[in-house]
Amino acid sequence: PKYSKNTPACCSSRYGLAFLSCYGFFVAYALRVNLSVAMVDMLKNRSSVNNSSSVCPHHSIPVPKHNHTASVYDWDSETQGWILGSFFYGYILTQIPGGYLARKYGAKWLFGIGILCTVIFTLLTPVATDLGAGYLIAVRVLEGIGEGVSYPAMHAMWASWAPPLERSRLLTISYTGAQLGTVVALPLSGQICFYLDWTYVFYIFGAVGLLWFVLWAYFVSNSPSLHKRISADEKTYIMASLKNEVDYIPWTSILKSLPLWAIVVAHFSYNWTFYTLLTLLPTYMNDILGFSIQQNGMLSALPYLGCWLLALLGGQLADLLREKYLIRTVIVRKAFTIVGMVGPAVFLVAAGYTGCNFVLAIAFLTLSSSLGGVSASGFNINHLDIAPSYAGILLGITNSFATIPGMVGPVIARSLTKSNTIPEWQIVFYISAAINIFGAVFFTIFGKGTLQPWAVQRIHIQ
């Protein structure tokens, strides 16, 4: 149905949801990555003894930090790897339950309370850290459990809110909150560590999260039919474009579906690079390239800024190609996946060979991550093409597998970079690149862009 003329995007409830969920993901990711920067500041400063701790020369005379009263800790590189990876051990537990619960009880409160839990545990982080590394790991696992429902819940929510032809646009606005949170949290955490101390990183972002929860609770509804302030036109338009609700879940067909496994492999591969960089980029900037904590957050954020921009532009372009030029969905998804996975692999390997040429190193790392944003309109929303009614559950399945790299990636990378030399990091980059390319090839061979037979209602009106 073409009601879109009477239901402009501006000020509509579906775009309101897109922006509020964007803010939600912003909070979720800000709380996830702030530890990566704070970590640089939480460790006993081995470099202050002799300023040659980084492989490359420092870029500035280290500025004395302001009032530093927060404690510092002496954790070895393996403990650091476990602390940074611990979040994902909780995160993986709630992926599939998240998709299921969202269908059963509605996505609004699941998403809201999930992120609220993460906020509460973030506020407790400084206390836990003082009790010991084990407590910090436990708090991060609990944060992960809370945040684990966010993607499946949101995917389930979009299944009842996003008209098919607006999917790439609405979903990229919603999910790019993640990159935005990373982009803001990395430099801001660096500044907060510098001017205050690392404990404030957790307090300030926690407060921002509480504000989000209040807005979310007040303005959002599970579906257009339950929304209090939606216009009648928009309600009709959305409901008419989504006439295939489903009640039972065909688990066996889902698990036997090759197009779904194509998404799983792509998602796993993409996240290997994404999570390894997300957790270790500040460490790399500090230990290899020799940037101080202030510069570090700024520069670590650049790749995600690029990623965010290209994801947004990609979403617009993907829908344009499907709507205006009538290019088949499957071709759009595969093309965007190839660009968004092979591109990053090439530049990541290149970054390992820049030596101490930090301008090139940062340029390549930024290009690598930015191109990754293109895949947001590739495999990343393919769940909604093959089985819109089960999107939340499918995302739970693919995201479960895709969380494993977050659990093992940083740990493997830290164990490969014990002496922090450039050749060691080259190996880390090579592994990521190889996994990325494999994922792109697999998705290109086995991915599909059409509704799968098991996802069609007997009374299906398209």
Short mmCIF file of N, CA and C in Angstrom, two decimals, residues 116-211:
data_model
loop_
_atom_site.label_atom_id
_atom_site.label_comp_id
_atom_site.label_asym_id
_atom_site.label_seq_id
_atom_site.Cartn_x
_atom_site.Cartn_y
_atom_site.Cartn_z
N LEU A 116 18.39 -0.43 31.38
CA LEU A 116 18.40 0.13 32.74
C LEU A 116 19.30 -0.69 33.66
N CYS A 117 19.26 -2.02 33.52
CA CYS A 117 20.15 -2.88 34.34
C CYS A 117 21.61 -2.55 34.06
N THR A 118 21.93 -2.40 32.77
CA THR A 118 23.30 -2.06 32.41
C THR A 118 23.71 -0.74 33.06
N VAL A 119 22.78 0.22 33.05
CA VAL A 119 23.05 1.53 33.66
C VAL A 119 23.35 1.38 35.15
N ILE A 120 22.53 0.59 35.84
CA ILE A 120 22.71 0.44 37.28
C ILE A 120 24.05 -0.21 37.60
N PHE A 121 24.40 -1.25 36.85
CA PHE A 121 25.69 -1.91 37.12
C PHE A 121 26.87 -1.03 36.75
N THR A 122 26.67 -0.17 35.73
CA THR A 122 27.74 0.78 35.39
C THR A 122 28.02 1.70 36.57
N LEU A 123 26.94 2.17 37.21
CA LEU A 123 27.11 3.07 38.34
C LEU A 123 27.83 2.36 39.50
N LEU A 124 27.74 1.03 39.54
CA LEU A 124 28.40 0.28 40.62
C LEU A 124 29.83 -0.11 40.28
N THR A 125 30.26 0.16 39.02
CA THR A 125 31.58 -0.32 38.59
C THR A 125 32.73 0.12 39.50
N PRO A 126 32.84 1.43 39.86
CA PRO A 126 33.99 1.82 40.69
C PRO A 126 34.04 1.08 42.02
N VAL A 127 32.88 0.85 42.63
CA VAL A 127 32.83 0.12 43.90
C VAL A 127 33.35 -1.30 43.70
N ALA A 128 32.85 -1.95 42.64
CA ALA A 128 33.23 -3.33 42.37
C ALA A 128 34.73 -3.44 42.11
N THR A 129 35.28 -2.47 41.36
CA THR A 129 36.70 -2.53 41.00
C THR A 129 37.56 -2.48 42.25
N ASP A 130 37.14 -1.68 43.23
CA ASP A 130 37.91 -1.59 44.46
C ASP A 130 37.91 -2.91 45.22
N LEU A 131 36.84 -3.68 45.05
CA LEU A 131 36.76 -4.97 45.74
C LEU A 131 37.68 -6.00 45.09
N GLY A 132 38.03 -5.77 43.80
CA GLY A 132 38.95 -6.69 43.14
C GLY A 132 38.53 -7.01 41.72
N ALA A 133 39.49 -7.52 40.94
CA ALA A 133 39.24 -7.80 39.52
C ALA A 133 38.07 -8.76 39.33
N GLY A 134 37.94 -9.73 40.23
CA GLY A 134 36.85 -10.69 40.12
C GLY A 134 35.49 -10.02 40.18
N TYR A 135 35.36 -9.04 41.09
CA TYR A 135 34.09 -8.32 41.22
C TYR A 135 33.81 -7.49 39.97
N LEU A 136 34.87 -6.88 39.43
CA LEU A 136 34.70 -6.07 38.22
C LEU A 136 34.20 -6.97 37.09
N ILE A 137 34.81 -8.15 36.97
CA ILE A 137 34.41 -9.08 35.92
C ILE A 137 32.93 -9.46 36.11
N ALA A 138 32.53 -9.72 37.37
CA ALA A 138 31.14 -10.09 37.64
C ALA A 138 30.17 -8.98 37.24
N VAL A 139 30.52 -7.73 37.58
CA VAL A 139 29.66 -6.60 37.23
C VAL A 139 29.54 -6.47 35.71
N ARG A 140 30.64 -6.67 35.01
CA ARG A 140 30.61 -6.57 33.55
C ARG A 140 29.76 -7.69 32.94
N VAL A 141 29.84 -8.89 33.53
CA VAL A 141 29.01 -9.99 33.04
C VAL A 141 27.53 -9.62 33.21
N LEU A 142 27.20 -9.05 34.38
CA LEU A 142 25.80 -8.66 34.63
C LEU A 142 25.36 -7.55 33.68
N GLU A 143 26.26 -6.61 33.39
CA GLU A 143 25.93 -5.57 32.41
C GLU A 143 25.61 -6.21 31.07
N GLY A 144 26.42 -7.21 30.71
CA GLY A 144 26.22 -7.91 29.45
C GLY A 144 24.87 -8.59 29.39
N ILE A 145 24.48 -9.22 30.52
CA ILE A 145 23.18 -9.90 30.57
C ILE A 145 22.06 -8.89 30.29
N GLY A 146 22.15 -7.71 30.90
CA GLY A 146 21.12 -6.69 30.69
C GLY A 146 21.09 -6.20 29.26
N GLU A 147 22.27 -5.96 28.70
CA GLU A 147 22.33 -5.38 27.36
C GLU A 147 22.07 -6.41 26.27
N GLY A 148 22.19 -7.69 26.63
CA GLY A 148 22.04 -8.75 25.63
C GLY A 148 20.69 -8.77 24.95
N VAL A 149 19.65 -8.27 25.64
CA VAL A 149 18.32 -8.32 25.04
C VAL A 149 18.11 -7.18 24.06
N SER A 150 19.01 -6.19 24.03
CA SER A 150 18.70 -4.96 23.30
C SER A 150 18.47 -5.18 21.81
N TYR A 151 19.38 -5.88 21.13
CA TYR A 151 19.19 -6.06 19.68
C TYR A 151 17.99 -6.95 19.34
N PRO A 152 17.88 -8.14 19.95
CA PRO A 152 16.71 -8.96 19.61
C PRO A 152 15.40 -8.23 19.92
N ALA A 153 15.35 -7.51 21.03
CA ALA A 153 14.12 -6.81 21.39
C ALA A 153 13.80 -5.75 20.35
N MET A 154 14.83 -5.01 19.93
CA MET A 154 14.60 -3.94 18.97
C MET A 154 14.21 -4.51 17.61
N HIS A 155 14.83 -5.62 17.23
CA HIS A 155 14.48 -6.25 15.96
C HIS A 155 13.01 -6.69 15.98
N ALA A 156 12.60 -7.24 17.13
CA ALA A 156 11.20 -7.68 17.25
C ALA A 156 10.27 -6.47 17.19
N MET A 157 10.71 -5.37 17.79
CA MET A 157 9.90 -4.16 17.79
C MET A 157 9.74 -3.63 16.36
N TRP A 158 10.83 -3.64 15.59
CA TRP A 158 10.74 -3.13 14.22
C TRP A 158 9.86 -4.03 13.36
N ALA A 159 9.74 -5.30 13.72
CA ALA A 159 8.88 -6.18 12.94
C ALA A 159 7.44 -5.67 12.97
N SER A 160 7.05 -4.96 14.04
CA SER A 160 5.69 -4.41 14.02
C SER A 160 5.65 -2.90 13.77
N TRP A 161 6.79 -2.28 13.53
CA TRP A 161 6.80 -0.82 13.31
C TRP A 161 7.34 -0.38 11.95
N ALA A 162 8.20 -1.18 11.31
CA ALA A 162 8.88 -0.68 10.10
C ALA A 162 8.23 -1.19 8.81
N PRO A 163 7.62 -0.30 8.02
CA PRO A 163 7.11 -0.70 6.70
C PRO A 163 8.26 -1.24 5.85
N PRO A 164 8.04 -2.33 5.11
CA PRO A 164 9.15 -3.01 4.42
C PRO A 164 10.07 -2.10 3.62
N LEU A 165 9.49 -1.12 2.88
CA LEU A 165 10.37 -0.32 2.04
C LEU A 165 11.11 0.77 2.80
N GLU A 166 10.76 0.96 4.07
CA GLU A 166 11.50 1.96 4.86
C GLU A 166 12.47 1.28 5.81
N ARG A 167 12.58 -0.05 5.67
CA ARG A 167 13.36 -0.81 6.63
C ARG A 167 14.80 -0.35 6.79
N SER A 168 15.52 -0.27 5.67
CA SER A 168 16.94 0.08 5.80
C SER A 168 17.10 1.43 6.48
N ARG A 169 16.22 2.39 6.11
CA ARG A 169 16.34 3.73 6.69
C ARG A 169 16.07 3.74 8.18
N LEU A 170 14.91 3.19 8.58
CA LEU A 170 14.55 3.22 10.00
C LEU A 170 15.55 2.44 10.84
N LEU A 171 15.94 1.25 10.34
CA LEU A 171 16.84 0.43 11.14
C LEU A 171 18.24 1.00 11.23
N THR A 172 18.70 1.65 10.15
CA THR A 172 20.05 2.21 10.27
C THR A 172 20.04 3.39 11.23
N ILE A 173 18.96 4.19 11.25
CA ILE A 173 18.92 5.28 12.25
C ILE A 173 18.98 4.67 13.64
N SER A 174 18.15 3.65 13.85
CA SER A 174 18.05 3.04 15.16
C SER A 174 19.38 2.44 15.62
N TYR A 175 19.97 1.59 14.78
CA TYR A 175 21.16 0.85 15.21
C TYR A 175 22.45 1.66 15.15
N THR A 176 22.46 2.76 14.38
CA THR A 176 23.71 3.52 14.35
C THR A 176 23.92 4.26 15.65
N GLY A 177 22.92 4.24 16.54
CA GLY A 177 23.16 4.77 17.88
C GLY A 177 24.36 4.08 18.50
N ALA A 178 24.57 2.82 18.13
CA ALA A 178 25.71 2.07 18.65
C ALA A 178 27.03 2.73 18.26
N GLN A 179 27.18 3.05 16.97
CA GLN A 179 28.43 3.71 16.56
C GLN A 179 28.53 5.09 17.18
N LEU A 180 27.40 5.76 17.26
CA LEU A 180 27.40 7.11 17.82
C LEU A 180 27.84 7.07 19.27
N GLY A 181 27.35 6.09 20.01
CA GLY A 181 27.74 5.94 21.41
C GLY A 181 29.23 5.72 21.53
N THR A 182 29.76 4.91 20.62
CA THR A 182 31.20 4.64 20.62
C THR A 182 31.97 5.92 20.30
N VAL A 183 31.48 6.64 19.28
CA VAL A 183 32.17 7.86 18.84
C VAL A 183 32.23 8.90 19.95
N VAL A 184 31.15 9.02 20.71
CA VAL A 184 31.12 10.03 21.76
C VAL A 184 31.83 9.53 23.02
N ALA A 185 31.60 8.26 23.36
CA ALA A 185 32.12 7.74 24.63
C ALA A 185 33.64 7.64 24.64
N LEU A 186 34.25 7.27 23.51
CA LEU A 186 35.71 7.10 23.53
C LEU A 186 36.43 8.42 23.84
N PRO A 187 36.20 9.50 23.05
CA PRO A 187 36.92 10.74 23.38
C PRO A 187 36.49 11.33 24.71
N LEU A 188 35.19 11.24 25.00
CA LEU A 188 34.70 11.84 26.23
C LEU A 188 35.28 11.13 27.45
N SER A 189 35.38 9.80 27.38
CA SER A 189 35.99 9.06 28.49
C SER A 189 37.42 9.51 28.70
N GLY A 190 38.14 9.74 27.59
CA GLY A 190 39.52 10.22 27.69
C GLY A 190 39.58 11.56 28.41
N GLN A 191 38.69 12.47 28.04
CA GLN A 191 38.67 13.79 28.67
C GLN A 191 38.27 13.69 30.14
N ILE A 192 37.28 12.84 30.43
CA ILE A 192 36.84 12.70 31.82
C ILE A 192 37.97 12.14 32.67
N CYS A 193 38.68 11.13 32.15
CA CYS A 193 39.82 10.56 32.88
C CYS A 193 40.86 11.64 33.14
N PHE A 194 41.02 12.52 32.16
CA PHE A 194 42.07 13.54 32.25
C PHE A 194 41.70 14.61 33.27
N TYR A 195 40.48 15.14 33.17
CA TYR A 195 40.11 16.27 34.02
C TYR A 195 39.58 15.85 35.38
N LEU A 196 38.90 14.71 35.46
CA LEU A 196 38.37 14.26 36.75
C LEU A 196 39.19 13.03 37.14
N ASP A 197 38.56 11.85 37.12
CA ASP A 197 39.33 10.62 37.19
C ASP A 197 38.46 9.51 36.62
N TRP A 198 38.97 8.30 36.52
CA TRP A 198 38.24 7.29 35.74
C TRP A 198 36.89 6.90 36.34
N THR A 199 36.67 7.11 37.65
CA THR A 199 35.38 6.71 38.23
C THR A 199 34.24 7.51 37.62
N TYR A 200 34.51 8.78 37.28
CA TYR A 200 33.46 9.64 36.73
C TYR A 200 32.99 9.17 35.36
N VAL A 201 33.85 8.43 34.65
CA VAL A 201 33.44 7.88 33.36
C VAL A 201 32.16 7.08 33.56
N PHE A 202 32.14 6.30 34.63
CA PHE A 202 30.99 5.42 34.87
C PHE A 202 29.80 6.20 35.44
N TYR A 203 30.06 7.19 36.29
CA TYR A 203 28.96 7.97 36.87
C TYR A 203 28.26 8.84 35.82
N ILE A 204 29.05 9.52 34.99
CA ILE A 204 28.46 10.45 34.02
C ILE A 204 27.62 9.71 32.98
N PHE A 205 28.20 8.63 32.41
CA PHE A 205 27.44 7.90 31.40
C PHE A 205 26.23 7.20 32.02
N GLY A 206 26.36 6.79 33.28
CA GLY A 206 25.23 6.17 33.96
C GLY A 206 24.06 7.15 34.07
N ALA A 207 24.37 8.41 34.39
CA ALA A 207 23.33 9.43 34.51
C ALA A 207 22.62 9.66 33.18
N VAL A 208 23.40 9.70 32.09
CA VAL A 208 22.82 9.88 30.76
C VAL A 208 21.85 8.73 30.46
N GLY A 209 22.22 7.53 30.91
CA GLY A 209 21.38 6.36 30.70
C GLY A 209 20.06 6.43 31.46
N LEU A 210 20.12 6.97 32.68
CA LEU A 210 18.88 7.09 33.48
C LEU A 210 17.89 8.03 32.78
N LEU A 211 18.42 9.12 32.22
CA LEU A 211 17.56 10.08 31.52
C LEU A 211 16.88 9.39 30.33
#
